[in-house]
Coordinates of C-alpha atoms in Angstrom, one line a residue:
Chain A
M14 CA 105.8 55.7 95.0
S15 CA 107.5 56.5 98.2
V16 CA 107.4 59.6 100.4
L17 CA 110.1 61.1 102.6
I18 CA 109.1 63.0 105.7
I19 CA 111.6 65.3 107.5
A20 CA 110.9 64.7 111.1
E21 CA 110.4 67.6 113.6
H22 CA 112.2 67.1 116.9
D23 CA 114.5 68.6 119.5
N24 CA 117.0 65.6 119.6
I25 CA 115.1 64.3 122.6
A26 CA 111.5 63.8 121.5
L27 CA 109.6 63.7 118.2
K28 CA 107.3 66.6 117.8
S29 CA 103.6 65.7 117.3
A30 CA 103.4 67.7 114.0
T31 CA 105.3 64.8 112.5
L32 CA 102.4 62.5 113.2
N33 CA 100.0 64.7 111.2
T34 CA 102.5 64.8 108.4
V35 CA 102.6 61.0 108.3
T36 CA 98.8 60.9 107.8
A37 CA 99.2 63.4 104.9
A38 CA 102.0 61.2 103.4
Q39 CA 99.7 58.1 103.5
K40 CA 97.2 60.0 101.4
L41 CA 99.8 60.3 98.7
G42 CA 100.2 56.5 98.7
G43 CA 103.2 54.3 98.8
D44 CA 105.9 53.7 101.4
V45 CA 106.4 56.4 104.0
H46 CA 110.0 56.9 105.2
V47 CA 111.0 59.4 108.0
L48 CA 114.3 61.2 108.0
V49 CA 115.6 62.1 111.5
A50 CA 118.5 64.4 111.2
G51 CA 119.9 65.5 114.6
H52 CA 122.6 64.9 117.1
G53 CA 122.3 62.2 119.8
A54 CA 118.8 61.7 118.3
R55 CA 118.6 57.9 118.4
A56 CA 115.6 58.0 120.7
V57 CA 113.8 60.2 118.2
A58 CA 114.5 57.7 115.4
D59 CA 113.2 54.9 117.7
A60 CA 110.0 56.9 118.3
A61 CA 109.5 57.5 114.6
A62 CA 109.9 53.8 113.9
K63 CA 106.9 53.1 116.1
I64 CA 104.5 55.4 114.3
T65 CA 101.8 53.4 112.6
G66 CA 102.3 53.6 108.8
V67 CA 106.0 54.4 108.7
A68 CA 108.0 51.8 106.7
K69 CA 111.5 53.0 107.4
V70 CA 113.4 55.5 109.4
L71 CA 116.7 57.1 108.2
L72 CA 118.8 58.5 111.0
A73 CA 121.5 61.0 110.2
D74 CA 123.2 61.6 113.6
D75 CA 125.9 64.3 113.4
P76 CA 126.7 67.5 115.3
I77 CA 126.1 69.6 112.2
Y78 CA 122.3 68.7 112.5
E79 CA 122.0 69.4 116.2
H80 CA 120.2 72.7 115.7
G81 CA 118.5 72.0 112.4
L82 CA 120.3 74.7 110.5
A83 CA 118.9 75.0 107.0
E84 CA 122.2 75.0 105.1
P85 CA 123.5 71.6 106.1
L86 CA 120.0 70.0 106.6
S87 CA 118.8 71.0 103.1
L88 CA 121.9 69.4 101.5
L89 CA 121.1 66.1 103.3
A90 CA 117.4 66.2 102.4
V91 CA 118.3 66.8 98.8
A92 CA 120.9 63.9 98.7
I93 CA 118.4 61.5 100.2
G94 CA 115.2 63.0 98.8
R95 CA 116.1 62.7 95.1
A96 CA 115.1 59.0 95.3
Y97 CA 111.6 59.8 96.4
Q98 CA 108.4 61.1 94.7
A99 CA 107.6 63.5 97.4
I100 CA 109.3 65.2 100.4
L101 CA 107.1 66.4 103.2
A102 CA 107.6 68.4 106.4
P103 CA 105.2 69.9 108.9
A104 CA 104.4 73.6 108.2
T105 CA 106.2 74.7 111.3
T106 CA 108.9 77.3 111.5
S107 CA 111.5 74.6 111.0
G108 CA 109.7 73.1 108.0
K109 CA 109.1 76.5 106.5
N110 CA 112.8 77.3 107.0
V111 CA 114.2 74.3 105.3
L112 CA 111.8 73.0 102.7
P113 CA 111.9 75.9 100.2
R114 CA 115.6 75.6 100.3
V115 CA 115.3 71.9 99.5
A116 CA 112.9 72.6 96.7
A117 CA 115.0 75.2 95.0
L118 CA 118.1 72.9 95.1
L119 CA 116.0 70.3 93.4
D120 CA 114.6 72.9 90.9
V121 CA 111.0 72.1 91.9
A122 CA 108.2 74.2 93.3
Q123 CA 107.3 74.0 97.0
I124 CA 103.7 74.0 98.1
S125 CA 103.1 75.6 101.4
D126 CA 100.6 74.7 104.1
V127 CA 98.9 71.9 102.3
C128 CA 95.4 71.4 103.8
A129 CA 94.1 68.6 101.6
I130 CA 95.5 66.1 99.2
V131 CA 93.2 65.7 96.2
S132 CA 95.5 63.3 94.3
P133 CA 99.2 62.6 94.3
D134 CA 99.8 65.8 92.2
T135 CA 96.9 68.0 93.3
F136 CA 96.7 69.9 96.6
V137 CA 94.5 72.4 98.4
R138 CA 96.2 75.3 100.2
P139 CA 95.1 78.6 101.8
I140 CA 95.8 82.0 100.3
Y141 CA 95.0 85.5 101.4
A142 CA 95.1 84.5 105.1
G143 CA 92.8 81.6 104.5
N144 CA 90.1 83.8 102.9
A145 CA 90.4 81.7 99.8
M146 CA 91.4 78.1 99.2
A147 CA 93.4 77.3 96.1
T148 CA 93.6 73.9 94.4
V149 CA 96.9 73.6 92.7
Q150 CA 98.4 70.9 90.5
S151 CA 102.1 70.4 90.4
K152 CA 103.9 69.7 87.1
D153 CA 107.1 68.7 88.8
A154 CA 108.1 65.0 89.0
L155 CA 109.0 65.5 92.7
K156 CA 106.6 67.2 95.0
V157 CA 107.8 69.2 98.0
L158 CA 105.1 70.0 100.5
T159 CA 104.7 71.6 103.9
V160 CA 101.7 70.1 105.7
R161 CA 99.3 72.0 107.9
G162 CA 99.0 69.9 111.0
T163 CA 95.4 71.0 111.9
S164 CA 94.1 69.6 108.6
F165 CA 95.3 66.0 109.1
D166 CA 94.7 63.7 112.0
A167 CA 97.7 62.5 113.9
A168 CA 99.0 59.0 113.0
K169 CA 99.2 56.6 115.9
A170 CA 102.5 57.1 117.7
D171 CA 102.7 53.3 118.4
G172 CA 102.0 50.0 116.7
G173 CA 104.6 50.4 114.0
E174 CA 107.8 48.4 113.6
A175 CA 109.9 50.2 111.1
V176 CA 113.6 49.6 110.7
V177 CA 116.0 52.3 111.6
E178 CA 118.8 52.7 109.0
T179 CA 121.8 55.0 109.6
V180 CA 122.7 57.4 106.8
T181 CA 125.9 59.4 106.5
A182 CA 126.0 63.2 106.9
A183 CA 126.0 65.2 103.6
G184 CA 128.5 67.8 104.5
N185 CA 128.3 71.3 106.0
P186 CA 128.8 74.4 103.8
G187 CA 129.9 76.1 107.0
L188 CA 128.0 79.3 106.3
S189 CA 125.9 79.4 109.4
A190 CA 126.4 78.7 113.1
F191 CA 124.0 78.4 116.0
I192 CA 124.6 80.9 118.7
S193 CA 121.8 80.7 121.2
Q194 CA 118.2 79.8 121.8
Q195 CA 115.6 81.4 124.1
V196 CA 112.9 78.8 124.4
S197 CA 109.9 79.8 126.4
K198 CA 109.4 77.4 129.3
S199 CA 105.8 76.7 130.3
E200 CA 103.9 74.1 132.3
R201 CA 100.9 74.6 130.1
P202 CA 100.3 72.4 127.0
D203 CA 101.9 73.3 123.7
L204 CA 99.7 75.6 121.6
T205 CA 99.5 73.5 118.5
A206 CA 98.6 70.4 120.5
A207 CA 96.3 71.9 123.2
R208 CA 92.7 70.8 123.5
I209 CA 91.7 74.2 124.9
I210 CA 93.2 77.6 124.2
V211 CA 92.6 80.8 126.0
S212 CA 93.7 83.7 123.9
G213 CA 94.1 87.5 124.4
G214 CA 94.3 90.5 122.2
R215 CA 95.5 94.1 122.4
G216 CA 92.5 94.8 124.5
M217 CA 94.1 92.9 127.4
G218 CA 96.0 96.1 128.0
S219 CA 99.1 94.9 129.7
Q220 CA 101.4 92.0 130.5
E221 CA 100.0 92.1 134.0
N222 CA 96.4 91.6 132.8
F223 CA 97.4 88.5 130.9
K224 CA 97.6 86.8 134.3
L225 CA 93.8 86.9 134.4
L226 CA 93.9 84.7 131.3
E227 CA 96.5 82.5 132.7
T228 CA 94.3 81.8 135.7
I229 CA 91.5 80.7 133.5
A230 CA 93.9 78.6 131.3
D231 CA 95.2 76.8 134.4
K232 CA 91.7 76.0 135.5
L233 CA 90.9 74.5 132.1
G234 CA 94.3 72.8 131.5
A235 CA 94.5 75.1 128.5
A236 CA 97.3 76.8 126.6
V237 CA 97.6 80.6 126.4
G238 CA 97.6 82.3 123.0
A239 CA 97.7 85.8 121.7
T240 CA 97.1 88.0 118.7
R241 CA 100.0 89.7 116.8
A242 CA 98.9 93.1 118.3
A243 CA 99.3 91.7 121.9
V244 CA 102.7 90.3 121.0
D245 CA 103.8 93.5 119.3
A246 CA 102.7 95.4 122.4
G247 CA 105.0 93.3 124.4
F248 CA 102.4 91.7 126.6
V249 CA 103.5 88.1 125.8
P250 CA 106.4 86.5 123.8
N251 CA 106.2 85.8 120.1
D252 CA 105.8 82.1 120.4
L253 CA 102.2 82.6 121.6
Q254 CA 101.1 84.4 118.4
I255 CA 98.2 82.8 116.6
G256 CA 97.3 83.9 113.1
Q257 CA 98.3 84.2 109.4
T258 CA 102.0 84.4 110.1
G259 CA 102.0 82.9 113.6
K260 CA 100.8 79.5 114.7
I261 CA 97.8 77.8 113.2
V262 CA 95.6 76.1 115.8
A263 CA 92.4 74.1 115.9
P264 CA 91.5 73.2 119.5
E265 CA 88.3 71.8 120.8
L266 CA 87.6 75.1 122.5
Y267 CA 89.1 78.5 121.7
V268 CA 88.3 81.3 124.1
A269 CA 89.0 84.7 122.5
V270 CA 89.2 87.5 125.1
A271 CA 89.5 91.2 124.0
I272 CA 90.2 90.0 120.5
S273 CA 88.5 92.1 117.8
G274 CA 88.8 89.4 115.1
A275 CA 91.0 90.8 112.4
I276 CA 91.2 88.4 109.4
Q277 CA 94.9 87.9 110.1
H278 CA 94.0 86.4 113.5
L279 CA 91.0 84.4 112.3
A280 CA 93.3 82.8 109.8
G281 CA 95.0 81.0 112.7
M282 CA 92.0 79.8 114.7
K283 CA 88.9 79.6 112.7
D284 CA 89.0 75.9 112.4
S285 CA 88.6 75.5 116.2
K286 CA 85.6 73.3 117.1
I287 CA 84.0 75.7 119.5
I288 CA 84.8 79.4 119.6
V289 CA 83.9 81.6 122.5
A290 CA 84.3 85.4 122.3
I291 CA 84.4 87.7 125.2
N292 CA 84.6 91.4 124.2
K293 CA 83.1 94.6 125.4
D294 CA 82.5 95.8 121.8
E295 CA 79.4 94.0 120.6
E296 CA 80.2 95.0 117.0
A297 CA 83.6 93.2 117.1
P298 CA 83.9 90.9 114.1
I299 CA 85.0 88.1 116.3
F300 CA 81.3 87.6 117.2
Q301 CA 80.6 86.7 113.6
V302 CA 82.6 83.5 114.0
A303 CA 81.9 82.7 117.6
D304 CA 79.6 79.9 118.7
Y305 CA 79.1 81.6 122.0
G306 CA 79.5 85.4 122.5
L307 CA 79.6 87.3 125.7
V308 CA 79.5 91.1 125.5
A309 CA 81.3 92.0 128.7
D310 CA 84.3 93.8 130.2
L311 CA 87.1 91.4 130.7
F312 CA 87.9 92.7 134.1
Q313 CA 84.5 91.6 135.3
A314 CA 84.1 88.6 133.1
L315 CA 87.4 86.8 133.7
P316 CA 87.3 86.8 137.6
E317 CA 83.7 85.7 137.3
L318 CA 84.7 82.9 134.9
A319 CA 87.4 81.8 137.3
T320 CA 84.9 81.6 140.1
E321 CA 82.4 79.8 138.0
L322 CA 85.0 77.2 136.8
S323 CA 86.0 76.5 140.4
K324 CA 82.4 75.5 141.4
Chain B
M21 CA 128.4 97.4 101.2
K22 CA 125.4 97.1 98.9
V23 CA 122.0 95.8 99.9
L24 CA 119.3 94.5 97.7
V25 CA 115.7 94.6 98.9
A26 CA 112.9 92.8 97.1
V27 CA 109.4 94.2 97.5
K28 CA 106.0 93.0 96.3
R29 CA 102.8 94.8 95.4
V30 CA 99.9 93.1 97.1
V31 CA 96.3 93.7 97.9
D32 CA 96.2 95.9 101.0
Y33 CA 95.9 93.9 104.3
N34 CA 92.7 95.7 105.2
V35 CA 90.9 94.7 102.0
K36 CA 88.3 92.0 102.4
I37 CA 89.0 89.9 99.4
R38 CA 86.4 88.3 97.2
V39 CA 86.7 85.0 95.3
K40 CA 85.6 85.3 91.7
A41 CA 82.4 83.5 90.9
D42 CA 84.0 81.4 88.2
G43 CA 86.6 80.1 90.7
S44 CA 89.5 81.4 88.6
G45 CA 91.0 83.4 91.4
V46 CA 90.6 86.4 93.6
D47 CA 88.9 89.6 92.3
T48 CA 91.6 92.3 92.3
T49 CA 89.8 94.9 90.3
N50 CA 89.2 98.3 92.0
V51 CA 90.9 97.2 95.3
K52 CA 93.7 99.0 97.0
F53 CA 97.2 97.7 96.6
T54 CA 100.1 98.5 98.9
M55 CA 103.6 97.2 99.6
N56 CA 103.6 93.8 101.3
P57 CA 103.9 94.7 105.0
F58 CA 106.8 92.4 105.6
D59 CA 108.7 94.0 102.7
E60 CA 108.2 97.4 104.3
S61 CA 110.1 96.1 107.3
A62 CA 112.8 94.8 104.9
V63 CA 113.1 98.3 103.3
E64 CA 113.2 100.0 106.7
E65 CA 115.9 97.7 108.0
A66 CA 118.1 98.4 104.9
V67 CA 117.6 102.2 105.4
R68 CA 118.5 101.9 109.1
L69 CA 121.7 100.0 108.1
K70 CA 122.5 102.8 105.7
E71 CA 121.8 105.5 108.3
A72 CA 124.1 103.6 110.7
G73 CA 126.9 103.9 108.1
K74 CA 127.0 100.1 107.4
V75 CA 125.5 100.2 104.0
S76 CA 126.4 102.5 101.0
E77 CA 123.7 101.7 98.5
I78 CA 120.2 100.2 98.6
V79 CA 118.8 98.7 95.4
V80 CA 115.1 97.8 95.5
V81 CA 113.7 95.2 93.2
S82 CA 110.1 94.4 92.3
M83 CA 108.5 92.2 89.8
G84 CA 105.2 92.2 87.9
T85 CA 103.2 94.7 85.9
A86 CA 104.2 98.3 85.4
Q87 CA 102.2 99.3 88.5
S88 CA 104.8 97.6 90.6
Q89 CA 106.8 100.8 89.9
E90 CA 104.6 102.5 92.5
T91 CA 105.8 100.0 95.1
I92 CA 109.4 100.7 94.1
R93 CA 108.7 104.4 94.4
T94 CA 107.4 103.9 97.9
A95 CA 110.7 102.1 98.8
L96 CA 112.7 104.9 97.2
A97 CA 110.8 107.5 99.2
M98 CA 111.6 105.5 102.4
G99 CA 115.3 105.9 101.5
A100 CA 116.3 103.3 98.9
D101 CA 118.7 104.6 96.2
R102 CA 117.5 103.1 93.0
G103 CA 115.1 100.6 91.6
I104 CA 114.9 97.7 89.3
L105 CA 111.5 96.5 87.9
V106 CA 111.4 93.0 86.3
A107 CA 108.4 93.6 84.0
S108 CA 106.2 90.6 83.5
E109 CA 102.5 90.2 82.8
A110 CA 102.7 86.5 83.7
E111 CA 102.2 84.8 87.0
L112 CA 105.5 84.7 88.8
Q113 CA 105.7 81.9 91.4
P114 CA 108.3 81.8 94.2
L115 CA 110.8 79.6 92.4
A116 CA 110.7 81.9 89.3
V117 CA 111.0 85.0 91.5
A118 CA 114.0 83.5 93.3
K119 CA 115.7 82.7 90.0
L120 CA 115.1 86.3 88.7
L121 CA 116.5 87.7 92.0
A122 CA 119.5 85.4 91.7
A123 CA 120.2 86.7 88.2
I124 CA 120.0 90.3 89.6
V125 CA 122.3 89.4 92.5
A126 CA 124.8 88.1 89.9
K127 CA 124.7 91.6 88.2
E128 CA 124.6 93.7 91.3
A129 CA 126.8 91.7 93.7
P130 CA 125.2 92.9 97.0
S131 CA 126.5 91.6 100.3
L132 CA 123.1 91.3 101.7
V133 CA 119.6 90.6 100.3
I134 CA 116.7 91.5 102.6
V135 CA 113.2 90.3 101.8
G136 CA 109.9 90.0 103.7
K137 CA 109.3 86.5 105.1
Q138 CA 106.0 86.1 103.4
A139 CA 103.7 87.9 101.0
I140 CA 100.2 88.3 102.4
D141 CA 98.6 87.3 99.1
D142 CA 99.9 83.9 98.3
D143 CA 101.2 83.3 101.8
S144 CA 104.0 81.1 100.4
N145 CA 107.0 82.0 102.7
Q146 CA 109.5 80.6 100.2
T147 CA 111.3 83.2 98.1
G148 CA 114.1 84.1 100.6
Q149 CA 115.0 80.5 101.3
M150 CA 114.9 79.6 97.6
L151 CA 117.1 82.6 96.7
A152 CA 119.6 81.6 99.4
A153 CA 119.6 78.0 98.0
L154 CA 120.2 79.1 94.4
L155 CA 123.1 81.4 95.5
G156 CA 124.6 78.9 97.9
W157 CA 124.3 81.6 100.6
P158 CA 123.3 81.2 104.2
Q159 CA 119.8 82.3 105.3
G160 CA 118.4 84.1 108.3
T161 CA 114.6 83.6 108.1
F162 CA 111.8 85.2 110.2
A163 CA 114.3 87.8 111.6
S164 CA 113.2 90.0 114.5
K165 CA 116.7 91.4 115.1
L166 CA 119.6 91.9 112.7
V167 CA 123.2 92.9 113.6
V168 CA 125.6 93.3 110.7
D169 CA 129.2 93.6 111.6
G170 CA 132.6 92.7 110.0
G171 CA 131.5 90.3 107.3
K172 CA 128.9 88.6 109.5
A173 CA 125.3 88.9 110.2
E174 CA 123.8 87.9 113.6
V175 CA 120.1 87.1 113.1
T176 CA 117.6 86.6 115.9
R177 CA 114.8 84.4 114.4
E178 CA 111.3 83.9 115.6
I179 CA 110.7 80.2 115.9
D180 CA 107.8 78.1 117.2
G181 CA 109.4 77.6 120.6
G182 CA 110.7 81.2 121.1
L183 CA 113.7 82.9 119.6
E184 CA 116.9 81.5 118.0
T185 CA 120.1 83.4 117.2
V186 CA 122.4 82.4 114.4
A187 CA 125.6 83.8 112.9
L188 CA 125.8 84.0 109.1
T189 CA 128.8 84.6 106.9
L190 CA 128.1 87.4 104.4
P191 CA 126.9 87.5 101.7
A192 CA 123.5 86.2 103.1
V193 CA 119.8 86.4 102.6
I194 CA 117.6 87.7 105.4
S195 CA 113.8 87.2 105.5
V196 CA 112.2 89.5 108.0
D197 CA 109.3 89.5 110.4
L198 CA 107.2 92.5 111.3
R199 CA 108.7 92.8 114.8
L200 CA 112.1 93.7 113.3
N201 CA 111.2 97.4 113.2
E202 CA 108.5 99.9 112.7
P203 CA 108.6 101.1 109.1
R204 CA 108.7 104.9 108.6
Y205 CA 106.2 107.0 106.7
A206 CA 107.9 108.7 103.7
S207 CA 108.0 112.5 104.2
L208 CA 106.7 114.7 101.4
P209 CA 110.1 116.0 100.4
N210 CA 111.4 112.4 100.3
I211 CA 108.4 111.4 98.1
M212 CA 109.3 114.3 95.7
K213 CA 113.0 113.2 95.7
A214 CA 112.0 109.6 95.0
K215 CA 110.4 110.7 91.8
K216 CA 113.9 111.6 90.5
K217 CA 115.6 108.4 91.5
P218 CA 116.3 106.0 88.7
I219 CA 114.2 102.8 88.0
E220 CA 115.7 100.4 85.5
T221 CA 113.3 98.0 83.7
L222 CA 114.3 94.5 82.8
S223 CA 112.5 91.5 81.4
P224 CA 112.8 87.9 82.5
A225 CA 114.3 87.2 79.1
D226 CA 117.0 90.0 79.7
L227 CA 118.0 88.1 82.8
G228 CA 118.0 84.7 80.9
V229 CA 115.6 83.2 83.4
D230 CA 112.9 80.6 82.7
D231 CA 110.0 81.9 84.7
A232 CA 107.3 79.4 83.7
P233 CA 105.0 78.4 86.5
R234 CA 105.4 75.0 88.0
L235 CA 102.0 74.9 89.6
V236 CA 98.7 75.3 87.8
T237 CA 95.9 76.7 89.8
L238 CA 92.9 74.6 89.0
K239 CA 90.4 76.6 91.1
V240 CA 90.0 79.1 93.9
E241 CA 87.1 78.8 96.3
E242 CA 85.7 80.4 99.3
P243 CA 86.6 78.7 102.5
Q244 CA 83.9 77.2 104.6
R245 CA 82.3 80.0 106.5
R246 CA 81.5 79.7 110.2
Q247 CA 78.0 80.7 111.2
A248 CA 77.7 83.2 114.0
G249 CA 76.4 81.4 117.1
V250 CA 74.4 82.8 120.0
K251 CA 75.1 85.6 122.5
V252 CA 74.9 84.6 126.1
A253 CA 73.9 87.0 128.8
S254 CA 76.2 86.0 131.6
V255 CA 79.3 84.1 132.5
A256 CA 77.2 81.5 134.3
E257 CA 75.2 80.9 131.2
L258 CA 78.4 80.6 129.1
V259 CA 79.9 78.0 131.5
N260 CA 76.6 76.1 131.5
K261 CA 76.5 76.0 127.7
L262 CA 80.1 74.9 127.4
K263 CA 79.5 72.1 129.9
N264 CA 76.1 70.9 128.9
E265 CA 75.6 71.9 125.3
A266 CA 79.0 72.0 123.7
K267 CA 80.4 69.5 126.2
V268 CA 83.9 70.8 125.8
I269 CA 84.8 71.5 129.5

């Protein structure tokens, strides 16, 4: 048995979600190979080769892979992946974009957001916003899985000595082209990797008020997150959204401010180790999952918290 | 230009679902069903393209039991022109749905297929991508903006790092996010009009598609529930607990 992982990267650095996927791949058993498809991505391949548990890295370096467009990347993954028993990718927006396309081209099912590997053909995944967990068995010879990062520990990024093999590009159907990217720049840690997250809901009221949260976040070295409602209201950009269809996070500490606790939001953060809820509505459902609840108005509590944390 | 929109009947997003005691699935008796919210945005976008004069006909497709006709009617009341129901009592998994849609695309020859990015019941987020693969078409997934012009679609996609814009050659498949638009409520006159719009019923066999499931659900369980913790009286007490009890800061 051997497993192919499609690496997540930006041509410069390997994204940490790849490390969690390596751990999931090891649970399937057999050799773990990593495919790095990119442009000028040699450093990414070298980083992947150092991951403990990776036996081989395949580097496809070509301008057509620079932006990870699903149309050319899926053709490559299919050409290479046919030789494997399983193809895995992190359940990120890139993995979710490409992997169903790969599965359909191979005429196999794709299993989304795998949270546990029961055996090489049986997996646990969340349904209904994580309000139920389904154990599914695949009848296909080749398994195609996206892996939920928060459910698997990260493999060690060093200690490995895999070989890097160059593979040729698989052609470009020429149906799609990259135009532009607006990537949010932030000094704060990445949401999916942050140890602490301070998150706000619609109750924050405005973009301006989110600054109160940012102050707290900076004192704690935390990332800032938000609910769909807060993003929809235009308070913060979409890449901060945590929930059923946003990012899935599981930090050591999650501070939910002015968040009511809709199931769609809980789906994205309920595996956090410690949850703190600050809400003026003591009936808010968020208190049912919070380890520590504070019934308070955010305009009083947040400045107080900032002062308290400075002590 | 013709647009095909696929819609799914799902348990309403407000329903607190219950797992059946025998672990065979989720209890869906006597619960409210509505159109998958992402599919509402897909229908809305198609209607807006029609109102802008870029689209001449909107065909809406749903699959499942006869009750999925209600979901098609909702789309017709929002402004779609006619419906197709692929009638099936069996479980239809994303690959099967994509194959059925591909067979309908072969019949209908639309220039654009718009689907919701994810259904809120199985949370798969696969059908649009699979359909694009089977058709050999480009895909614009997780769209928060769509501009269709001169045989091209420019799609702004919500990605983990922010936003990305891609250009696709039509025909193409678009999977939409909720921020693409705000779906309209159907007006009463339009609901009445929708009752007269045609819905064709087909079976997977009519379309020559093998819709057998590839995944067997062995069991469905409740997730681990968190226990509610304690209420603290002040910010100072909260910080104290986080420092000395939870030891996370």
